[in-house]
mmCIF file of C-alpha atoms in Angstrom:
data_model
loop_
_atom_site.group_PDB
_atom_site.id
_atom_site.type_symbol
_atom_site.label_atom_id
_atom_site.label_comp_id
_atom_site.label_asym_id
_atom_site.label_seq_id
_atom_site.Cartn_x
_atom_site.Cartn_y
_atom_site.Cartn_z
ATOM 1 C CA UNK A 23 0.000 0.000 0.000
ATOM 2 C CA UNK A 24 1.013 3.360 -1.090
ATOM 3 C CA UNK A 25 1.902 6.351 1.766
ATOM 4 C CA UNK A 26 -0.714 8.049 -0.057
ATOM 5 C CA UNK A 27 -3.374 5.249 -0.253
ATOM 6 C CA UNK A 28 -2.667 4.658 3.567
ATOM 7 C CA UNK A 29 -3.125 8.002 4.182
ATOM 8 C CA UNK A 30 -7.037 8.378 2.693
ATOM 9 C CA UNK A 31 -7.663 5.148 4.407
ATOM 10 C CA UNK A 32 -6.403 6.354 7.516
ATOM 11 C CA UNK A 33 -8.519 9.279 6.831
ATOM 12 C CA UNK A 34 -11.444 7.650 6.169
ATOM 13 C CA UNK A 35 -11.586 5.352 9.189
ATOM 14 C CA UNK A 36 -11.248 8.784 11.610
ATOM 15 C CA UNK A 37 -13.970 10.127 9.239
ATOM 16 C CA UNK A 38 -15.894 6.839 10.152
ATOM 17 C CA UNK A 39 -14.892 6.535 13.683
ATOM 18 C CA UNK A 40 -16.254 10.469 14.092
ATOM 19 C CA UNK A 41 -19.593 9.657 13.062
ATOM 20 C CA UNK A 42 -22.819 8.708 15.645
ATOM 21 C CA UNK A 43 -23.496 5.129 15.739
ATOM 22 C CA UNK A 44 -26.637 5.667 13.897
ATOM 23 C CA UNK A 45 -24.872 6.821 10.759
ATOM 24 C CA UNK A 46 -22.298 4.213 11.260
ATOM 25 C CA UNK A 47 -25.127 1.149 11.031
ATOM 26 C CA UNK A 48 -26.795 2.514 7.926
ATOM 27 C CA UNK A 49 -26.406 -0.843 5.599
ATOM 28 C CA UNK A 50 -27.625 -4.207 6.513
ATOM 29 C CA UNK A 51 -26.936 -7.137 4.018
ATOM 30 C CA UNK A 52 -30.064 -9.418 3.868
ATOM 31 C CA UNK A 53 -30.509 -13.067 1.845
ATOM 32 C CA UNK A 54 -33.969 -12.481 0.362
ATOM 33 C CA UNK A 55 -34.115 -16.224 -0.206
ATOM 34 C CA UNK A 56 -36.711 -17.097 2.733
ATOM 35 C CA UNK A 57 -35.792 -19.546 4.763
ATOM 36 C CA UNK A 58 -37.985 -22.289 3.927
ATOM 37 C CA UNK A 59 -36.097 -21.955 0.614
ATOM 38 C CA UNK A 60 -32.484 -21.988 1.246
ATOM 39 C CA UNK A 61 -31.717 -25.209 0.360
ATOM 40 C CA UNK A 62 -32.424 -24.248 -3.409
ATOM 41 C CA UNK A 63 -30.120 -24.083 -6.104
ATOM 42 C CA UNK A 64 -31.894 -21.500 -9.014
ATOM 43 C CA UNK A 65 -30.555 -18.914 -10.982
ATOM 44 C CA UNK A 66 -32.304 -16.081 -9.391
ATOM 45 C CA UNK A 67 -30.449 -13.442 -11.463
ATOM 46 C CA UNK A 68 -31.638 -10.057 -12.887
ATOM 47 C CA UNK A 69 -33.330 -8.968 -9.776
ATOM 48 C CA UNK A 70 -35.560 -5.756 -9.064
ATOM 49 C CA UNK A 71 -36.833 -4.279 -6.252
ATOM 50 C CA UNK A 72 -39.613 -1.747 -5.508
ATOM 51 C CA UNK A 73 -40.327 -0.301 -1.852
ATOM 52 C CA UNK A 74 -43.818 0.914 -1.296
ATOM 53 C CA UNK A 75 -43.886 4.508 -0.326
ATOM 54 C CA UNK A 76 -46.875 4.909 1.073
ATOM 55 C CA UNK A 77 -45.292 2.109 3.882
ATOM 56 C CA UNK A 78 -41.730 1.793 3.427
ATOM 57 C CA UNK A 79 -41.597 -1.362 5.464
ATOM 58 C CA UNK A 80 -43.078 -3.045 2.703
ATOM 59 C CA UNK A 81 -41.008 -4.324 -0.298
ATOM 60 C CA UNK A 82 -40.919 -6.500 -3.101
ATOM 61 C CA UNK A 83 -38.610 -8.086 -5.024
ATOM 62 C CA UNK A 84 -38.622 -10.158 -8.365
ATOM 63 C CA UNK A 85 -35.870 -12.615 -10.294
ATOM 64 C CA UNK A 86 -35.518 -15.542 -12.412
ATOM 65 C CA UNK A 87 -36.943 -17.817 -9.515
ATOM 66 C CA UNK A 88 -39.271 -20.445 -10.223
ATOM 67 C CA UNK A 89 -42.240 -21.559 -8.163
ATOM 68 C CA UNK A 90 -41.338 -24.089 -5.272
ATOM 69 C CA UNK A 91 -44.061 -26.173 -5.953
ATOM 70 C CA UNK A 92 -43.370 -25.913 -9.608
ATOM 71 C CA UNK A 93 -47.100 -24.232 -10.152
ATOM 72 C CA UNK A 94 -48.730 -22.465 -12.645
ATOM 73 C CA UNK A 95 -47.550 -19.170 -11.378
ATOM 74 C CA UNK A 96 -44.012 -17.529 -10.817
ATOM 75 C CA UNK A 97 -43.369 -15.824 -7.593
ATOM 76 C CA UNK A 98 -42.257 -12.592 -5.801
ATOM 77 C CA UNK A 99 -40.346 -12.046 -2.834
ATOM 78 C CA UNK A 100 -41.925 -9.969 -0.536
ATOM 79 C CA UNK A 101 -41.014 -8.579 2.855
ATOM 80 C CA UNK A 102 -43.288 -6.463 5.469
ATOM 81 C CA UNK A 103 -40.605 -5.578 7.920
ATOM 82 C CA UNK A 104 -38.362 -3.469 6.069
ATOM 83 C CA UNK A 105 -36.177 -6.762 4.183
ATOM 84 C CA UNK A 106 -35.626 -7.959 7.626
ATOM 85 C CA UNK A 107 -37.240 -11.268 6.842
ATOM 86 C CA UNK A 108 -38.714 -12.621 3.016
ATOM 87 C CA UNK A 109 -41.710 -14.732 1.754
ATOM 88 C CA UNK A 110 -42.506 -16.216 -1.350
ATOM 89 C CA UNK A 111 -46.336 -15.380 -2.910
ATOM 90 C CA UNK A 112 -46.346 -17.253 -6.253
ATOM 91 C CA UNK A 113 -48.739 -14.351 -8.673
ATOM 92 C CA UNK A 114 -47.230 -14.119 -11.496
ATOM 93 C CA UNK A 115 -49.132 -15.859 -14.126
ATOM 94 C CA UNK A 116 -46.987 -18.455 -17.023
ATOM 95 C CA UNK A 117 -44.243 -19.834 -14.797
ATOM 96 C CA UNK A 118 -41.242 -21.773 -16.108
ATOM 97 C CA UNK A 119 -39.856 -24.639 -14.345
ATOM 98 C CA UNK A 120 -36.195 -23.411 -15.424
ATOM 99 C CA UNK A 121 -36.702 -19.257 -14.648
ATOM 100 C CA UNK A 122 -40.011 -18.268 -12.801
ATOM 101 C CA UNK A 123 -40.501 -15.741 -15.441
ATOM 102 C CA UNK A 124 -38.725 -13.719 -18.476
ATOM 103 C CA UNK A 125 -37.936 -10.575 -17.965
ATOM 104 C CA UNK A 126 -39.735 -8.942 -14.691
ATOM 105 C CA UNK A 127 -40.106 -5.441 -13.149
ATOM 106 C CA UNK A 128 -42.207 -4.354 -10.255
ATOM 107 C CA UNK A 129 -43.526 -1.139 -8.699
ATOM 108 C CA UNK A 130 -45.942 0.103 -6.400
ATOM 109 C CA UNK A 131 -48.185 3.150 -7.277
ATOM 110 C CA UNK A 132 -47.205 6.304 -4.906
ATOM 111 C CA UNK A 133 -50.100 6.468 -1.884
ATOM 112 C CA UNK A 134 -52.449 3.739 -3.477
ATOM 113 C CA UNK A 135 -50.544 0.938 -1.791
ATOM 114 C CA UNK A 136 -51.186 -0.757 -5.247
ATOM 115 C CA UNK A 137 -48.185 -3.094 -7.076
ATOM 116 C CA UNK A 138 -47.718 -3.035 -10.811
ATOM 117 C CA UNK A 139 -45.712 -5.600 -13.017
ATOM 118 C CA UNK A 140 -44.171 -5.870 -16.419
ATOM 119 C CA UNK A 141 -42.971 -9.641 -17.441
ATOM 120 C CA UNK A 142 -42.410 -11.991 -20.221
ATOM 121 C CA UNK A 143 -44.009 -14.741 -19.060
ATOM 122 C CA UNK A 144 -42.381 -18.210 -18.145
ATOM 123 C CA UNK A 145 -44.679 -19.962 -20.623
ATOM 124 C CA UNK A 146 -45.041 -18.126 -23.577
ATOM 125 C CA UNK A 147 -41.597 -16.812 -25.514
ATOM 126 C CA UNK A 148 -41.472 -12.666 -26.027
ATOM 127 C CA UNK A 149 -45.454 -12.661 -24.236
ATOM 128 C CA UNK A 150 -45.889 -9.185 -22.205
ATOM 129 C CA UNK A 151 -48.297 -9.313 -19.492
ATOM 130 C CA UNK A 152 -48.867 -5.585 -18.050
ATOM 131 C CA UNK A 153 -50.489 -6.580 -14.361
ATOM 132 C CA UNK A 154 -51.196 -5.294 -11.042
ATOM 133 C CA UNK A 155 -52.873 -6.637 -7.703
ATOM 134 C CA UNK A 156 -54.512 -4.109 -4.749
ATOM 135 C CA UNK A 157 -52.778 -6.581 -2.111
ATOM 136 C CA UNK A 158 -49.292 -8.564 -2.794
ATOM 137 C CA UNK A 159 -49.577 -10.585 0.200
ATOM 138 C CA UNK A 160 -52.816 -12.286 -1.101
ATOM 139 C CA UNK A 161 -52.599 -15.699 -3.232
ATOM 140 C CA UNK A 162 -54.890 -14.002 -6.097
ATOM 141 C CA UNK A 163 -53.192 -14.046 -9.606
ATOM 142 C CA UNK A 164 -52.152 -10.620 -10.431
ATOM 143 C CA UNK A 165 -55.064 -9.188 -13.275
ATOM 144 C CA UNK A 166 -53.440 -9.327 -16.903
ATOM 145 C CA UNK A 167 -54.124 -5.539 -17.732
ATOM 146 C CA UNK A 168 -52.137 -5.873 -20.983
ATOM 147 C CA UNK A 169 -51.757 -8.951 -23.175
ATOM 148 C CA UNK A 170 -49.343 -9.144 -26.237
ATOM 149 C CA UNK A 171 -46.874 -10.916 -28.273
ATOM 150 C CA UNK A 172 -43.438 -10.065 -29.402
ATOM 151 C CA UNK A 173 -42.587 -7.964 -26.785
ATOM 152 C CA UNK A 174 -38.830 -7.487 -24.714
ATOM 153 C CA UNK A 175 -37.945 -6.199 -21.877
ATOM 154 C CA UNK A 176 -40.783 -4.378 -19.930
ATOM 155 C CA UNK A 177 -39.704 -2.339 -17.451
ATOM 156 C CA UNK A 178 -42.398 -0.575 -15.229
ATOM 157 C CA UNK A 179 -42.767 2.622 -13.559
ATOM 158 C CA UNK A 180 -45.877 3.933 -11.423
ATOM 159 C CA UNK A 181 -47.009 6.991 -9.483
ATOM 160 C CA UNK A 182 -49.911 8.964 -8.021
ATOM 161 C CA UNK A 183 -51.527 12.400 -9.004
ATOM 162 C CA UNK A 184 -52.036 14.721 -6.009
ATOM 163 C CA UNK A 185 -56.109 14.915 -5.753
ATOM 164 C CA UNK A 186 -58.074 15.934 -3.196
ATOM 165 C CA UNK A 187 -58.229 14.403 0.372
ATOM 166 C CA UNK A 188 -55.265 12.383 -0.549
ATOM 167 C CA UNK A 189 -56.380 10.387 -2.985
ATOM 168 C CA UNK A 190 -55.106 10.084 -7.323
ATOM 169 C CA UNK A 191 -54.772 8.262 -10.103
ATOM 170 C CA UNK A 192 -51.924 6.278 -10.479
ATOM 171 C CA UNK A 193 -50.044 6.523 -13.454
ATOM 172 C CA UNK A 194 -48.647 3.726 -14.725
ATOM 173 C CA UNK A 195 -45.664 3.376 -17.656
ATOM 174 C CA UNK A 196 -44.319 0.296 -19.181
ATOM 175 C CA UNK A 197 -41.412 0.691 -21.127
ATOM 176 C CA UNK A 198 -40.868 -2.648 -23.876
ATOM 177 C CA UNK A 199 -38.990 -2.979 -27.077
ATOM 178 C CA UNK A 200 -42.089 -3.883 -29.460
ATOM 179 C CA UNK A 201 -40.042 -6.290 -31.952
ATOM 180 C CA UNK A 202 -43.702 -7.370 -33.862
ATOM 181 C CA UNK A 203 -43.202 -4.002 -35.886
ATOM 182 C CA UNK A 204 -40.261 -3.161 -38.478
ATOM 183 C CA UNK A 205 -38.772 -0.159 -37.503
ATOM 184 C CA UNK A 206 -40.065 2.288 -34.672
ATOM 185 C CA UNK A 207 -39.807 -0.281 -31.727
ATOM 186 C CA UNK A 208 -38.899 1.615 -28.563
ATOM 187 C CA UNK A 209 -42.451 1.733 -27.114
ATOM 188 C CA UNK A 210 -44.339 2.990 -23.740
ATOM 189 C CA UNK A 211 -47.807 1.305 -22.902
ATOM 190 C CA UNK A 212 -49.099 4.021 -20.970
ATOM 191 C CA UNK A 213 -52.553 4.315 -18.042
ATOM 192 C CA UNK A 214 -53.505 7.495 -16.701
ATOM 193 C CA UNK A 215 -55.607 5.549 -13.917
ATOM 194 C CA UNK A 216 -53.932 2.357 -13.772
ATOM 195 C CA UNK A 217 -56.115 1.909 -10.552
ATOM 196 C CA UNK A 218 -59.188 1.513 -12.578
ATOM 197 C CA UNK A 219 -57.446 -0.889 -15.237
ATOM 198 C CA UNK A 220 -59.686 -4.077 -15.266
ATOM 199 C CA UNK A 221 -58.983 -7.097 -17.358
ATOM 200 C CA UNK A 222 -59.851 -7.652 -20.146
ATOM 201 C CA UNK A 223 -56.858 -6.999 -22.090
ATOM 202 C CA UNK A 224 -55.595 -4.109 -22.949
ATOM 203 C CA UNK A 225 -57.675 -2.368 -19.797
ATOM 204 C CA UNK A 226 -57.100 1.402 -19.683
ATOM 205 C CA UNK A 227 -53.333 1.232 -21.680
ATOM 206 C CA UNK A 228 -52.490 3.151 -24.950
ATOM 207 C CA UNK A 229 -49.140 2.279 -26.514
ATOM 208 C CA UNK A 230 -46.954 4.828 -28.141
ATOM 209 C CA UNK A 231 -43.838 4.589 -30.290
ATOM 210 C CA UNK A 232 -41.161 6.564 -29.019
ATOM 211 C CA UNK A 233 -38.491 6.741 -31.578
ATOM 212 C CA UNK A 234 -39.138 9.548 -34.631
ATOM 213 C CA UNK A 235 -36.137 8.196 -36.519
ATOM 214 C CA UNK A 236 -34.786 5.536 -39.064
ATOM 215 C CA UNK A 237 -33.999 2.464 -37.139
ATOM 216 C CA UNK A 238 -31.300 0.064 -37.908
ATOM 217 C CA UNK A 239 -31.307 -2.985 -39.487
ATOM 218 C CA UNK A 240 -30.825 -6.379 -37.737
ATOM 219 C CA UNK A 241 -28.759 -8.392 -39.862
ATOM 220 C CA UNK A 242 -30.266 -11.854 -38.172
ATOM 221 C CA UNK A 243 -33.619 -11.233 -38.057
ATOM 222 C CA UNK A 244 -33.941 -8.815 -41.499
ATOM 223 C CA UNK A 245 -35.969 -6.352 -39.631
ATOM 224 C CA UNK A 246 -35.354 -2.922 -38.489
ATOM 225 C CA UNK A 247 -35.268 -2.348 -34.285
ATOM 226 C CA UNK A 248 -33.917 -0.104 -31.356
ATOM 227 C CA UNK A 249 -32.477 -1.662 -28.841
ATOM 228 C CA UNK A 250 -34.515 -3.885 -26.466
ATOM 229 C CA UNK A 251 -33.948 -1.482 -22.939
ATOM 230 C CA UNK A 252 -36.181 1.313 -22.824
ATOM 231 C CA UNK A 253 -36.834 3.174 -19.543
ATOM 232 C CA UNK A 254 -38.744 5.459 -18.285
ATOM 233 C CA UNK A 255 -38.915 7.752 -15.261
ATOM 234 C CA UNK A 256 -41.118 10.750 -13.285
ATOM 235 C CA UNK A 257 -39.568 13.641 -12.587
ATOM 236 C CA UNK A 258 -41.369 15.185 -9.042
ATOM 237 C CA UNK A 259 -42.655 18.006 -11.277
ATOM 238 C CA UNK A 260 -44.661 15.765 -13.190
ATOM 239 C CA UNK A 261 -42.861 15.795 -16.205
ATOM 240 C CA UNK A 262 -42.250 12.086 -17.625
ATOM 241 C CA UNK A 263 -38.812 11.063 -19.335
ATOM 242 C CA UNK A 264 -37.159 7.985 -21.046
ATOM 243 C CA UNK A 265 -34.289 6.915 -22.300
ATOM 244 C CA UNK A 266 -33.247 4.576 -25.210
ATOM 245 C CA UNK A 267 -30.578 2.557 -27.353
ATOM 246 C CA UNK A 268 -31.803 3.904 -30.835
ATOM 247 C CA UNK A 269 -30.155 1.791 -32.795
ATOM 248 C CA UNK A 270 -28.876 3.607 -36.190
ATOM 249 C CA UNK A 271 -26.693 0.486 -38.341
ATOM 250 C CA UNK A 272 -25.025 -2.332 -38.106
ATOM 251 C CA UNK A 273 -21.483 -3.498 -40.148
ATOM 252 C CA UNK A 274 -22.242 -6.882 -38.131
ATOM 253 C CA UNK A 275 -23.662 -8.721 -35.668
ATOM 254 C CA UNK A 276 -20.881 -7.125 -32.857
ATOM 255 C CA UNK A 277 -20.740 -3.539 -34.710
ATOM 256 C CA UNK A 278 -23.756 -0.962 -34.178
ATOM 257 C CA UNK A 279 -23.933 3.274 -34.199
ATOM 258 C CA UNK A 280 -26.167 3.567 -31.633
ATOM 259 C CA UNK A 281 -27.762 7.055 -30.126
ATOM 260 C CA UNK A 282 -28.859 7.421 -26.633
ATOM 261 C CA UNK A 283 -32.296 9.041 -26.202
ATOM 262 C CA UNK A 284 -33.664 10.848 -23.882
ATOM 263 C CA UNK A 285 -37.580 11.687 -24.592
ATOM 264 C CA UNK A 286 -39.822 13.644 -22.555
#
């Protein structure tokens, strides 16, 4: 170790040392698998977590898990105590012996104590489900708000309008790389009362292309795409943003000019 490495360490463990215990303990390191389960041997990659802010104590969680039981439904990790302990609630509807799900985001609305999800289900290749339940700790399937084919990556976002008394709308946005169409595929599905979505599908979503430019073309599939991630975010002024891999050429399968968007 360098005299000048040992000096910032030695620096940063007075630094440490200086501060209350209560800013010294702020980081705890917690196995979601529950305990029930820790004998398994899965995957579980490509995790995603959403705390509730309306009760911070509650939180779920999502991966490539499969259901225990190896039923028709993939499950969530959920905790009620902060993370300080985990359970399994198997909701998600298509599981996969192998992964649980495909691809899988979660997130609660802002005060409506409501959880949304975006997957690719476990039994259906490129299948988007768009779904939400009132109550995560029930059994209930969550409602398929949003039902469609050749879909990647959703990735899901939620909030809630001020209103009066407390209560909103929660708005819900589900970014997904819509490979059924040749060309403009970065794509939103959008709710402005996700609350009041009700299956069938699609219940209260629009979809909108995102991308206003030529798009590249895949040299694989002989189609034109963006790339598959496409995320989107609230800003707390109310102003709604995402960002993109638009995807300009390829010279080959490795090689791409690619822009990075940012839409509002």
């Amino acid at each position: 170790m360098s005299a000048k490495t040992l000096a910032r360490t030695a620096l940063a463990l007075l630094l440490l040392a200086g501060l209350p215990p209560a800013a010294r303990a702020q980081v705890t390191v917690v196995n979601m698998i529950p305990q029930a389960q820790s004998n398994e041997t899965n995957q579980d990659s490509e995790a995603n977590l959403s705390v509730n802010p309306a009760n911070p104590m509650q939180i779920v969680g999502s991966a490539f898990t499969p259901d225990p039981m190896n039923g028709p439904n993939a499950p969530i990790y959920f905790s009620l105590d902060g993370g300080l302990t985990w359970n399994l609630n198997s909701i998600l509807p298509g599981n996969s012996e192998f992964s649980g799900t495909g691809d899988v985001t979660l997130r609660f609305g802002g005060t409506s104590n409501r959880l949304y999800a975006g997957i690719l289900r476990g039994d259906s290749f490129l299948q988007l489900n768009i779904l939400s339940t009132p109550d995560f700790t029930q059994p209930n399937t969550m409602a398929i708000l949003v039902n469609r084919g050749n879909e990647d990556q959703p990735y899901v976002q939620a909030t809630t309008t001020l209103g009066g008394g407390g209560s909103g709308l929660d708005r819900v946005y589900v970014g997904n790389n819509n490979i059924g169409v040749d060309g403009a595929s970065a794509s939103i599905d959008r709710s402005l009362d996700g609350g009041a979505a009700m299956p069938p599908s699609p219940a209260n979503f629009n979809t909108f292309s995102i991308e206003t430019r030529a798009t590249a073309l895949i040299p694989s599939q002989g189609n034109h795409q963006d790339g598959p991630p496409i995320r989107p975010i609230f800003h707390y002024d109310g102003t709604v943003y995402a960002i993109y891999y638009g995807w300009r050429s390829f010279s080959n399968l490795s090689g791409a000019t690619t822009d990075v968007v940012v839409v509002r």
